[in-house]
Amino acid sequence: EAGVTQFPSHSVIEKGQTVTLRCDPISGHDNLYWYRRVMGKEIKFLLHFVKESKQDESGMPNNRFLAERTGGTYSTLKVQPAELEDSGVYFCASSPQGTNYGYTFGSGTRLTVV
Amino acid sequence: EDQVTQSPEALRLQEGESSSLNCSYTVSGLRGLFWYRQDPGKGPEFLFTLYSAGEEKEKERLKATLTKKESFLHITAPKPEDSATYLCAVQAGVGRGSTLGRLYFGRGTQLTVWP
């Protein structure tokens, strides 16, 4: 079974530019999560999709972040415009229906805003 | 406020030297406690889920235990390939509505096992 795939693996952009991160979950997983780890801090929740619907987006830092999951398959996370504090590693995870399973995480996208 | 604290931040062990990692948590109604392993440049890899105090789970040289306030990850006779960052995360319990799915992570313990 293919795992959770994220790309790009690395992205370096200038402040004010736009970046779009993509996540392909495990096929058939209804739940898709985005998390972020800022240097020196713990991994923090951003949002949770159940199929194509946003179940919980209370972790999104501000309205510069926009997540979509069209058709309940892959998801994108757009940052527009990017700020220096957005730098970090963005992880995507997926899990089957029901929320008490160990998630499967992707390898992450390392975003650097300069 | 839901919180997870892991200790120590870093641990160096000689191969074969057993030890334990600690995860203390405060959450209103624990639904599950998760242990993950993370290697450099990779995402967290699921190890265990514990659901109630007194529960124990084992996998090779790793054993996870749970009390009402903390969890321990015991590493018996570690090998260099056990070197990684070990992450603890909790999932809050019922009554949380739409936020039920999220995990709260600790900062991790970076384990180094040298030959």
PDB file of C-alpha atoms in Angstrom, chain A residues 99-103, chain B residues 4 6 23 30-36 46-51 71 87-92 101-105:
ATOM      1  CA  THR A  99     -10.696   9.012  14.666  1.00  0.00           C
ATOM      2  CA  ASN A 100      -9.000   6.694  17.097  1.00  0.00           C
ATOM      3  CA  TYR A 101      -6.448   5.166  14.786  1.00  0.00           C
ATOM      4  CA  GLY A 102      -2.746   5.863  14.615  1.00  0.00           C
ATOM      5  CA  TYR A 103      -2.345   8.248  11.748  1.00  0.00           C
TER       6      TYR A 103
ATOM      7  CA  VAL B   4       2.062  17.203  26.657  1.00  0.00           C
ATOM      8  CA  GLN B   6       8.301  14.881  27.290  1.00  0.00           C
ATOM      9  CA  CYS B  23       5.490  11.640  28.615  1.00  0.00           C
ATOM     10  CA  LEU B  30      -8.047  11.074  27.388  1.00  0.00           C
ATOM     11  CA  ARG B  31      -9.239   9.275  24.295  1.00  0.00           C
ATOM     12  CA  GLY B  32      -5.872   7.860  23.338  1.00  0.00           C
ATOM     13  CA  LEU B  33      -2.135   8.328  23.827  1.00  0.00           C
ATOM     14  CA  PHE B  34       0.121   7.725  20.858  1.00  0.00           C
ATOM     15  CA  TRP B  35       3.842   7.061  20.563  1.00  0.00           C
ATOM     16  CA  TYR B  36       5.648   7.796  17.332  1.00  0.00           C
ATOM     17  CA  PHE B  46       3.266   5.159  14.388  1.00  0.00           C
ATOM     18  CA  LEU B  47       4.372   2.814  17.186  1.00  0.00           C
ATOM     19  CA  PHE B  48       1.587   2.379  19.760  1.00  0.00           C
ATOM     20  CA  THR B  49      -1.780   3.609  20.941  1.00  0.00           C
ATOM     21  CA  LEU B  50      -2.751   3.297  24.621  1.00  0.00           C
ATOM     22  CA  TYR B  51      -6.306   3.921  25.729  1.00  0.00           C
ATOM     23  CA  SER B  71       3.194   7.311  29.857  1.00  0.00           C
ATOM     24  CA  LEU B  87       7.196  11.641  20.039  1.00  0.00           C
ATOM     25  CA  CYS B  88       4.239  11.367  22.360  1.00  0.00           C
ATOM     26  CA  ALA B  89       0.801  12.709  21.434  1.00  0.00           C
ATOM     27  CA  VAL B  90      -2.618  12.685  23.078  1.00  0.00           C
ATOM     28  CA  GLN B  91      -6.091  12.756  21.666  1.00  0.00           C
ATOM     29  CA  ALA B  92      -8.749  14.423  23.795  1.00  0.00           C
ATOM     30  CA  GLY B 101      -9.610  14.130  15.743  1.00  0.00           C
ATOM     31  CA  ARG B 102      -6.667  16.360  16.563  1.00  0.00           C
ATOM     32  CA  LEU B 103      -3.512  15.240  18.332  1.00  0.00           C
ATOM     33  CA  TYR B 104      -1.513  17.300  20.827  1.00  0.00           C
ATOM     34  CA  PHE B 105       2.199  16.540  20.554  1.00  0.00           C
TER      35      PHE B 105
END
